[in-house]
PDB file of C-alpha atoms in Angstrom:
ATOM      1  CA  MET O   1      61.622  46.161 -58.974  1.00  0.00           C
ATOM      2  CA  ARG O   2      59.389  48.042 -56.535  1.00  0.00           C
ATOM      3  CA  LYS O   3      56.753  48.132 -59.259  1.00  0.00           C
ATOM      4  CA  HIS O   4      56.837  44.340 -59.556  1.00  0.00           C
ATOM      5  CA  LEU O   5      56.561  43.922 -55.772  1.00  0.00           C
ATOM      6  CA  ASN O   6      53.536  46.226 -55.650  1.00  0.00           C
ATOM      7  CA  GLN O   7      51.900  44.155 -58.387  1.00  0.00           C
ATOM      8  CA  ILE O   8      52.210  40.880 -56.455  1.00  0.00           C
ATOM      9  CA  LYS O   9      50.819  42.230 -53.150  1.00  0.00           C
ATOM     10  CA  PRO O  10      47.179  41.499 -54.076  1.00  0.00           C
ATOM     11  CA  VAL O  11      48.212  38.004 -55.116  1.00  0.00           C
ATOM     12  CA  TRP O  12      49.833  37.461 -51.712  1.00  0.00           C
ATOM     13  CA  LEU O  13      46.635  38.498 -49.962  1.00  0.00           C
ATOM     14  CA  ILE O  14      44.530  36.133 -52.083  1.00  0.00           C
ATOM     15  CA  LEU O  15      46.880  33.205 -51.451  1.00  0.00           C
ATOM     16  CA  ILE O  16      46.943  33.791 -47.705  1.00  0.00           C
ATOM     17  CA  THR O  17      43.144  33.958 -47.595  1.00  0.00           C
ATOM     18  CA  VAL O  18      42.794  30.722 -49.573  1.00  0.00           C
ATOM     19  CA  PHE O  19      45.372  29.017 -47.349  1.00  0.00           C
ATOM     20  CA  PHE O  20      43.646  29.855 -44.089  1.00  0.00           C
ATOM     21  CA  ASN O  21      40.219  29.009 -45.480  1.00  0.00           C
ATOM     22  CA  ALA O  22      41.493  25.588 -46.484  1.00  0.00           C
ATOM     23  CA  CYS O  23      43.080  25.005 -43.093  1.00  0.00           C
ATOM     24  CA  SER O  24      39.952  25.959 -41.213  1.00  0.00           C
ATOM     25  CA  GLN O  25      37.286  23.860 -42.907  1.00  0.00           C
ATOM     26  CA  LYS O  26      33.962  24.569 -41.251  1.00  0.00           C
ATOM     27  CA  ARG O  27      32.209  21.653 -39.580  1.00  0.00           C
ATOM     28  CA  ASN O  28      28.709  21.605 -38.168  1.00  0.00           C
ATOM     29  CA  LEU O  29      29.227  20.132 -34.684  1.00  0.00           C
ATOM     30  CA  VAL O  30      25.820  21.148 -33.334  1.00  0.00           C
ATOM     31  CA  TYR O  31      23.130  18.511 -32.861  1.00  0.00           C
ATOM     32  CA  PHE O  32      19.665  19.476 -34.184  1.00  0.00           C
ATOM     33  CA  SER O  33      21.114  22.599 -35.785  1.00  0.00           C
ATOM     34  CA  ASP O  34      17.999  22.939 -37.946  1.00  0.00           C
ATOM     35  CA  GLN O  35      16.213  24.171 -34.805  1.00  0.00           C
ATOM     36  CA  GLN O  36      18.513  27.116 -34.180  1.00  0.00           C
ATOM     37  CA  GLY O  37      16.533  30.351 -34.082  1.00  0.00           C
ATOM     38  CA  GLN O  38      13.169  28.575 -34.140  1.00  0.00           C
ATOM     39  CA  LYS O  39      10.714  29.304 -31.348  1.00  0.00           C
ATOM     40  CA  THR O  40       8.331  26.424 -31.999  1.00  0.00           C
ATOM     41  CA  ASN O  41       8.791  23.122 -30.206  1.00  0.00           C
ATOM     42  CA  MET O  42       8.188  19.710 -31.716  1.00  0.00           C
ATOM     43  CA  SER O  43       5.917  17.380 -29.743  1.00  0.00           C
ATOM     44  CA  VAL O  44       6.609  13.659 -29.793  1.00  0.00           C
ATOM     45  CA  ASN O  45       4.419  10.939 -28.268  1.00  0.00           C
ATOM     46  CA  VAL O  46       7.237   9.181 -26.424  1.00  0.00           C
ATOM     47  CA  SER O  47       5.117   6.393 -24.936  1.00  0.00           C
ATOM     48  CA  LYS O  48       3.714   5.532 -28.362  1.00  0.00           C
ATOM     49  CA  MET O  49       7.194   5.470 -29.906  1.00  0.00           C
ATOM     50  CA  ILE O  50       8.496   3.185 -27.159  1.00  0.00           C
ATOM     51  CA  GLN O  51       5.549   0.840 -27.603  1.00  0.00           C
ATOM     52  CA  GLU O  52       5.996   0.682 -31.375  1.00  0.00           C
ATOM     53  CA  SER O  53       9.751   0.162 -31.142  1.00  0.00           C
ATOM     54  CA  GLU O  54       9.735  -2.267 -28.208  1.00  0.00           C
ATOM     55  CA  PRO O  55      12.210  -5.036 -29.082  1.00  0.00           C
ATOM     56  CA  LYS O  56      10.940  -8.584 -29.520  1.00  0.00           C
ATOM     57  CA  ILE O  57      12.534 -11.715 -28.216  1.00  0.00           C
ATOM     58  CA  GLU O  58      14.695 -13.409 -30.837  1.00  0.00           C
ATOM     59  CA  PRO O  59      16.417 -16.818 -31.048  1.00  0.00           C
ATOM     60  CA  LYS O  60      19.738 -16.870 -29.138  1.00  0.00           C
ATOM     61  CA  ASP O  61      18.561 -14.146 -26.757  1.00  0.00           C
ATOM     62  CA  LEU O  62      19.442 -14.668 -23.105  1.00  0.00           C
ATOM     63  CA  LEU O  63      16.633 -13.874 -20.657  1.00  0.00           C
ATOM     64  CA  ASN O  64      16.616 -13.250 -16.959  1.00  0.00           C
ATOM     65  CA  ILE O  65      13.256 -14.487 -15.586  1.00  0.00           C
ATOM     66  CA  ARG O  66      12.220 -13.803 -11.991  1.00  0.00           C
ATOM     67  CA  VAL O  67       9.036 -15.238 -10.497  1.00  0.00           C
ATOM     68  CA  THR O  68       7.508 -13.874  -7.293  1.00  0.00           C
ATOM     69  CA  THR O  69       4.732 -15.750  -5.450  1.00  0.00           C
ATOM     70  CA  LEU O  70       3.333 -16.020  -1.944  1.00  0.00           C
ATOM     71  CA  SER O  71       4.928 -19.446  -1.593  1.00  0.00           C
ATOM     72  CA  ILE O  72       8.562 -19.775  -0.512  1.00  0.00           C
ATOM     73  CA  GLU O  73       8.675 -23.231  -2.069  1.00  0.00           C
ATOM     74  CA  SER O  74       7.407 -21.960  -5.414  1.00  0.00           C
ATOM     75  CA  ASN O  75       9.908 -19.118  -5.397  1.00  0.00           C
ATOM     76  CA  ALA O  76      12.731 -21.597  -4.840  1.00  0.00           C
ATOM     77  CA  ILE O  77      11.550 -23.815  -7.713  1.00  0.00           C
ATOM     78  CA  PHE O  78      11.021 -21.065 -10.283  1.00  0.00           C
ATOM     79  CA  ASN O  79      14.102 -18.989  -9.440  1.00  0.00           C
ATOM     80  CA  ASN O  80      16.929 -21.500  -9.528  1.00  0.00           C
ATOM     81  CA  VAL O  81      19.057 -19.639 -12.088  1.00  0.00           C
ATOM     82  CA  ILE O  82      21.621 -17.295 -10.521  1.00  0.00           C
ATOM     83  CA  ASN O  83      24.555 -15.178 -11.587  1.00  0.00           C
ATOM     84  CA  VAL O  84      27.976 -16.383 -10.471  1.00  0.00           C
ATOM     85  CA  ASP O  85      31.145 -14.356  -9.844  1.00  0.00           C
ATOM     86  CA  VAL O  86      34.277 -15.988 -11.260  1.00  0.00           C
ATOM     87  CA  PHE O  87      37.863 -14.765 -11.552  1.00  0.00           C
ATOM     88  CA  ASN O  88      40.145 -14.716 -14.529  1.00  0.00           C
ATOM     89  CA  THR O  89      43.785 -13.648 -14.642  1.00  0.00           C
ATOM     90  CA  THR O  90      43.069  -9.940 -14.292  1.00  0.00           C
ATOM     91  CA  THR O  91      39.681  -8.878 -12.922  1.00  0.00           C
ATOM     92  CA  PRO O  92      36.512 -10.439 -11.475  1.00  0.00           C
ATOM     93  CA  GLN O  93      33.948 -11.323 -14.107  1.00  0.00           C
ATOM     94  CA  LEU O  94      30.218 -11.876 -13.771  1.00  0.00           C
ATOM     95  CA  ILE O  95      28.940 -14.911 -15.634  1.00  0.00           C
ATOM     96  CA  LYS O  96      25.364 -14.206 -16.654  1.00  0.00           C
ATOM     97  CA  MET O  97      23.194 -17.288 -16.359  1.00  0.00           C
ATOM     98  CA  GLY O  98      19.743 -17.151 -17.886  1.00  0.00           C
ATOM     99  CA  TYR O  99      17.281 -18.846 -20.190  1.00  0.00           C
ATOM    100  CA  ARG O 100      18.582 -19.171 -23.726  1.00  0.00           C
ATOM    101  CA  VAL O 101      15.972 -18.813 -26.446  1.00  0.00           C
ATOM    102  CA  GLY O 102      16.221 -21.695 -28.902  1.00  0.00           C
ATOM    103  CA  LYS O 103      16.135 -21.463 -32.672  1.00  0.00           C
ATOM    104  CA  ASP O 104      12.381 -22.140 -32.593  1.00  0.00           C
ATOM    105  CA  GLY O 105      11.772 -19.355 -30.059  1.00  0.00           C
ATOM    106  CA  ASP O 106      11.299 -21.681 -27.039  1.00  0.00           C
ATOM    107  CA  ILE O 107      12.822 -21.650 -23.576  1.00  0.00           C
ATOM    108  CA  SER O 108      12.953 -24.574 -21.174  1.00  0.00           C
ATOM    109  CA  PHE O 109      11.471 -23.472 -17.837  1.00  0.00           C
ATOM    110  CA  PRO O 110      11.130 -25.472 -14.601  1.00  0.00           C
ATOM    111  CA  VAL O 111       7.800 -27.310 -14.256  1.00  0.00           C
ATOM    112  CA  LEU O 112       6.369 -25.633 -17.378  1.00  0.00           C
ATOM    113  CA  GLY O 113       8.773 -27.288 -19.795  1.00  0.00           C
ATOM    114  CA  GLU O 114       9.025 -25.688 -23.235  1.00  0.00           C
ATOM    115  CA  VAL O 115       7.493 -22.209 -23.419  1.00  0.00           C
ATOM    116  CA  GLU O 116       7.328 -20.304 -26.696  1.00  0.00           C
ATOM    117  CA  VAL O 117       8.403 -16.670 -26.249  1.00  0.00           C
ATOM    118  CA  GLY O 118      10.044 -15.918 -29.599  1.00  0.00           C
ATOM    119  CA  GLY O 119       8.496 -12.983 -31.414  1.00  0.00           C
ATOM    120  CA  LEU O 120       6.955 -11.593 -28.217  1.00  0.00           C
ATOM    121  CA  THR O 121       7.830  -8.355 -26.488  1.00  0.00           C
ATOM    122  CA  ILE O 122       9.025  -8.528 -22.897  1.00  0.00           C
ATOM    123  CA  SER O 123       5.618  -7.496 -21.538  1.00  0.00           C
ATOM    124  CA  GLU O 124       3.845 -10.068 -23.715  1.00  0.00           C
ATOM    125  CA  ALA O 125       6.211 -12.823 -22.572  1.00  0.00           C
ATOM    126  CA  GLU O 126       5.604 -11.870 -18.944  1.00  0.00           C
ATOM    127  CA  GLU O 127       1.852 -12.250 -19.455  1.00  0.00           C
ATOM    128  CA  VAL O 128       2.280 -15.656 -21.120  1.00  0.00           C
ATOM    129  CA  MET O 129       4.527 -16.907 -18.331  1.00  0.00           C
ATOM    130  CA  ALA O 130       2.225 -15.617 -15.559  1.00  0.00           C
ATOM    131  CA  ARG O 131      -0.791 -17.262 -17.168  1.00  0.00           C
ATOM    132  CA  LYS O 132       0.958 -20.642 -17.411  1.00  0.00           C
ATOM    133  CA  LEU O 133       2.328 -20.415 -13.864  1.00  0.00           C
ATOM    134  CA  SER O 134      -1.133 -19.687 -12.494  1.00  0.00           C
ATOM    135  CA  ALA O 135      -1.927 -23.388 -12.901  1.00  0.00           C
ATOM    136  CA  TYR O 136       0.755 -24.215 -10.306  1.00  0.00           C
ATOM    137  CA  THR O 137       0.802 -21.261  -7.904  1.00  0.00           C
ATOM    138  CA  LYS O 138      -1.434 -18.347  -6.929  1.00  0.00           C
ATOM    139  CA  ASN O 139      -0.995 -14.827  -8.304  1.00  0.00           C
ATOM    140  CA  PRO O 140       2.494 -15.190  -9.767  1.00  0.00           C
ATOM    141  CA  ILE O 141       4.354 -12.043 -10.801  1.00  0.00           C
ATOM    142  CA  VAL O 142       6.845 -12.482 -13.630  1.00  0.00           C
ATOM    143  CA  ASN O 143       9.637 -10.051 -14.529  1.00  0.00           C
ATOM    144  CA  ILE O 144      11.784 -10.632 -17.597  1.00  0.00           C
ATOM    145  CA  ASP O 145      14.889  -8.751 -18.748  1.00  0.00           C
ATOM    146  CA  PHE O 146      17.341  -9.152 -21.587  1.00  0.00           C
ATOM    147  CA  LEU O 147      20.780 -10.250 -20.415  1.00  0.00           C
ATOM    148  CA  ASN O 148      22.386  -9.874 -23.821  1.00  0.00           C
ATOM    149  CA  PHE O 149      20.900  -6.586 -25.043  1.00  0.00           C
ATOM    150  CA  LYS O 150      23.931  -5.027 -26.683  1.00  0.00           C
ATOM    151  CA  VAL O 151      24.656  -2.443 -29.346  1.00  0.00           C
ATOM    152  CA  THR O 152      27.845  -1.801 -31.282  1.00  0.00           C
ATOM    153  CA  VAL O 153      29.140   1.684 -32.097  1.00  0.00           C
ATOM    154  CA  ILE O 154      32.026   2.024 -34.544  1.00  0.00           C
ATOM    155  CA  GLY O 155      33.596   4.715 -36.692  1.00  0.00           C
ATOM    156  CA  GLU O 156      34.238   8.328 -35.711  1.00  0.00           C
ATOM    157  CA  VAL O 157      33.448   8.087 -31.992  1.00  0.00           C
ATOM    158  CA  THR O 158      35.731   8.533 -28.993  1.00  0.00           C
ATOM    159  CA  ARG O 159      35.424   4.962 -27.658  1.00  0.00           C
ATOM    160  CA  PRO O 160      34.162   2.525 -30.317  1.00  0.00           C
ATOM    161  CA  GLY O 161      33.006  -0.848 -29.040  1.00  0.00           C
ATOM    162  CA  THR O 162      30.148  -3.160 -28.132  1.00  0.00           C
ATOM    163  CA  PHE O 163      28.079  -2.124 -25.117  1.00  0.00           C
ATOM    164  CA  THR O 164      25.721  -4.280 -23.061  1.00  0.00           C
ATOM    165  CA  VAL O 165      22.868  -2.144 -21.740  1.00  0.00           C
ATOM    166  CA  ALA O 166      20.383  -2.837 -18.977  1.00  0.00           C
ATOM    167  CA  ASP O 167      17.545  -0.799 -20.473  1.00  0.00           C
ATOM    168  CA  GLU O 168      16.068  -2.135 -23.695  1.00  0.00           C
ATOM    169  CA  ASN O 169      14.667   1.354 -24.402  1.00  0.00           C
ATOM    170  CA  VAL O 170      18.143   2.686 -25.179  1.00  0.00           C
ATOM    171  CA  THR O 171      18.196   5.428 -27.819  1.00  0.00           C
ATOM    172  CA  LEU O 172      20.672   6.230 -30.560  1.00  0.00           C
ATOM    173  CA  LEU O 173      21.863   9.260 -28.604  1.00  0.00           C
ATOM    174  CA  GLY O 174      22.307   7.084 -25.526  1.00  0.00           C
ATOM    175  CA  ALA O 175      24.457   4.621 -27.454  1.00  0.00           C
ATOM    176  CA  LEU O 176      26.608   7.458 -28.785  1.00  0.00           C
ATOM    177  CA  GLY O 177      26.981   8.604 -25.192  1.00  0.00           C
ATOM    178  CA  TYR O 178      28.293   5.156 -24.209  1.00  0.00           C
ATOM    179  CA  ALA O 179      30.880   5.569 -26.975  1.00  0.00           C
ATOM    180  CA  GLY O 180      32.023   8.946 -25.667  1.00  0.00           C
ATOM    181  CA  ASP O 181      30.209  11.032 -28.330  1.00  0.00           C
ATOM    182  CA  LEU O 182      31.270  11.769 -31.904  1.00  0.00           C
ATOM    183  CA  THR O 183      34.688  13.113 -32.838  1.00  0.00           C
ATOM    184  CA  PRO O 184      34.987  16.475 -34.647  1.00  0.00           C
ATOM    185  CA  PHE O 185      35.604  14.543 -37.885  1.00  0.00           C
ATOM    186  CA  ALA O 186      32.295  12.635 -37.730  1.00  0.00           C
ATOM    187  CA  LYS O 187      29.748  13.061 -40.501  1.00  0.00           C
ATOM    188  CA  ARG O 188      26.735  13.934 -38.349  1.00  0.00           C
ATOM    189  CA  ASN O 189      24.176  14.068 -41.136  1.00  0.00           C
ATOM    190  CA  ASN O 190      24.556  10.468 -42.317  1.00  0.00           C
ATOM    191  CA  VAL O 191      24.851   8.010 -39.411  1.00  0.00           C
ATOM    192  CA  LEU O 192      24.216   4.409 -40.476  1.00  0.00           C
ATOM    193  CA  ILE O 193      22.257   1.898 -38.361  1.00  0.00           C
ATOM    194  CA  VAL O 194      22.399  -1.785 -39.319  1.00  0.00           C
ATOM    195  CA  ARG O 195      19.607  -3.909 -37.844  1.00  0.00           C
ATOM    196  CA  GLU O 196      18.760  -7.601 -38.117  1.00  0.00           C
ATOM    197  CA  VAL O 197      15.358  -8.905 -37.038  1.00  0.00           C
ATOM    198  CA  SER O 198      14.235 -12.507 -37.600  1.00  0.00           C
ATOM    199  CA  GLY O 199      17.079 -13.070 -40.041  1.00  0.00           C
ATOM    200  CA  VAL O 200      16.253  -9.990 -42.144  1.00  0.00           C
ATOM    201  CA  ARG O 201      18.911  -7.259 -42.251  1.00  0.00           C
ATOM    202  CA  THR O 202      17.850  -3.641 -42.785  1.00  0.00           C
ATOM    203  CA  THR O 203      19.705  -0.327 -42.749  1.00  0.00           C
ATOM    204  CA  GLY O 204      18.695   3.219 -41.946  1.00  0.00           C
ATOM    205  CA  ARG O 205      20.352   6.628 -42.187  1.00  0.00           C
ATOM    206  CA  ILE O 206      19.994   9.269 -39.488  1.00  0.00           C
ATOM    207  CA  ASN O 207      20.723  13.001 -39.674  1.00  0.00           C
ATOM    208  CA  LEU O 208      21.761  14.158 -36.207  1.00  0.00           C
ATOM    209  CA  ASN O 209      21.489  17.773 -37.352  1.00  0.00           C
ATOM    210  CA  SER O 210      17.725  17.364 -37.758  1.00  0.00           C
ATOM    211  CA  ASN O 211      15.018  16.861 -35.144  1.00  0.00           C
ATOM    212  CA  GLU O 212      13.440  14.289 -37.465  1.00  0.00           C
ATOM    213  CA  LEU O 213      15.688  11.899 -35.566  1.00  0.00           C
ATOM    214  CA  PHE O 214      13.071  11.760 -32.788  1.00  0.00           C
ATOM    215  CA  THR O 215      10.408  10.317 -35.082  1.00  0.00           C
ATOM    216  CA  SER O 216      12.684   7.805 -36.801  1.00  0.00           C
ATOM    217  CA  PRO O 217      12.102   4.064 -36.264  1.00  0.00           C
ATOM    218  CA  TYR O 218      15.852   3.886 -35.578  1.00  0.00           C
ATOM    219  CA  TYR O 219      15.799   6.359 -32.683  1.00  0.00           C
ATOM    220  CA  TYR O 220      15.075   3.551 -30.203  1.00  0.00           C
ATOM    221  CA  LEU O 221      17.584   0.780 -30.772  1.00  0.00           C
ATOM    222  CA  LYS O 222      17.042  -2.963 -30.836  1.00  0.00           C
ATOM    223  CA  GLN O 223      19.356  -5.684 -29.602  1.00  0.00           C
ATOM    224  CA  ASN O 224      22.481  -6.203 -31.714  1.00  0.00           C
ATOM    225  CA  ASP O 225      22.056  -2.947 -33.656  1.00  0.00           C
ATOM    226  CA  ILE O 226      25.265  -1.643 -35.225  1.00  0.00           C
ATOM    227  CA  ILE O 227      25.838   2.117 -35.442  1.00  0.00           C
ATOM    228  CA  TYR O 228      28.466   3.278 -37.913  1.00  0.00           C
ATOM    229  CA  VAL O 229      29.581   6.916 -37.837  1.00  0.00           C
ATOM    230  CA  GLU O 230      31.173   7.852 -41.130  1.00  0.00           C
ATOM    231  CA  PRO O 231      34.237  10.184 -41.252  1.00  0.00           C
ATOM    232  CA  ASP O 232      34.035  13.408 -43.211  1.00  0.00           C
ATOM    233  CA  LYS O 233      36.064  14.039 -46.360  1.00  0.00           C
ATOM    234  CA  SER O 234      38.958  15.720 -44.602  1.00  0.00           C
ATOM    235  CA  LYS O 235      39.499  12.687 -42.365  1.00  0.00           C
ATOM    236  CA  VAL O 236      39.312  10.304 -45.304  1.00  0.00           C
ATOM    237  CA  GLN O 237      41.907  12.258 -47.271  1.00  0.00           C
ATOM    238  CA  GLN O 238      44.431  12.575 -44.471  1.00  0.00           C
ATOM    239  CA  THR O 239      46.743   9.676 -43.650  1.00  0.00           C
ATOM    240  CA  ASP O 240      47.764  10.974 -40.265  1.00  0.00           C
ATOM    241  CA  GLN O 241      47.618  14.143 -38.199  1.00  0.00           C
ATOM    242  CA  ASP O 242      51.195  15.227 -38.999  1.00  0.00           C
ATOM    243  CA  ASN O 243      50.890  15.433 -42.789  1.00  0.00           C
ATOM    244  CA  ARG O 244      47.355  16.776 -42.850  1.00  0.00           C
ATOM    245  CA  TYR O 245      48.292  20.129 -44.360  1.00  0.00           C
ATOM    246  CA  ILE O 246      51.280  19.053 -46.463  1.00  0.00           C
ATOM    247  CA  PRO O 247      49.419  19.109 -49.836  1.00  0.00           C
ATOM    248  CA  ILE O 248      48.017  22.581 -49.113  1.00  0.00           C
ATOM    249  CA  ILE O 249      51.371  23.961 -47.968  1.00  0.00           C
ATOM    250  CA  GLY O 250      53.152  22.396 -50.932  1.00  0.00           C
ATOM    251  CA  SER O 251      50.761  23.962 -53.422  1.00  0.00           C
ATOM    252  CA  PHE O 252      50.987  27.292 -51.645  1.00  0.00           C
ATOM    253  CA  MET O 253      54.784  27.372 -51.696  1.00  0.00           C
ATOM    254  CA  THR O 254      54.897  26.333 -55.366  1.00  0.00           C
ATOM    255  CA  VAL O 255      52.685  29.243 -56.389  1.00  0.00           C
ATOM    256  CA  VAL O 256      54.698  31.676 -54.266  1.00  0.00           C
ATOM    257  CA  ALA O 257      57.953  30.487 -55.834  1.00  0.00           C
ATOM    258  CA  VAL O 258      56.581  30.999 -59.350  1.00  0.00           C
ATOM    259  CA  ILE O 259      55.346  34.541 -58.574  1.00  0.00           C
ATOM    260  CA  VAL O 260      58.587  35.588 -56.907  1.00  0.00           C
ATOM    261  CA  GLY O 261      60.581  34.168 -59.811  1.00  0.00           C
ATOM    262  CA  LEU O 262      58.532  36.199 -62.296  1.00  0.00           C
ATOM    263  CA  ALA O 263      58.944  39.377 -60.203  1.00  0.00           C
ATOM    264  CA  PHE O 264      62.734  39.145 -60.088  1.00  0.00           C
ATOM    265  CA  ARG O 265      63.241  37.906 -63.648  1.00  0.00           C
ATOM    266  CA  LYS O 266      64.090  41.387 -64.852  1.00  0.00           C
TER     267      LYS O 266
END
């Protein structure tokens, strides 16, 4: 009998090793891990990337337009849209009032009437508005912001949801920060971005383990972008946290039972 027990010792060691390896699946949780150990730094022309990725005004966008002039009367005329605080059953809520872009890309502005801003960047729209207002007041300064610039983050993140952001130069990393970062089960090398511009929907894949992220056209987000973080295989296979290791343990115990039965057969 002792001989049989000595024969199964190596088998025990192999099974224990396989069990713990299966239970401790290695995950790469490090962003830009392809740069580990490298001394060279990658240079990126940030201003050029921002300019190339600057979002354009689309139909249904909501714009906040502020006009500043030397005339108090002109300021009153051109700035008659305000935000109003209202109350619901639980908490105060800010109703954002602004200029809605129509389906043809026009807004209806005091005195000027219909102004076409669709397809323009914010800076381009500001120039168009200032030029038109110059016919009615001296040296107008126009500032325009998106009121509905939002991105949606879903999947393997801590706090999935839709986030309204004040800065239209929000990055993919910034959006993931709004969502509380990725969970340990997130597939970091294959993040999906869904984007719709002028009725055309496109998709892009981003590898957060690579610094190529910084040169991607999806690094700077556009309004209404959707970021989907895919779960890794272990998360897909498990139904819940409690029975995560049941298949592994079951297989392990079955093999052990067979070996022990063979050892004590004689």
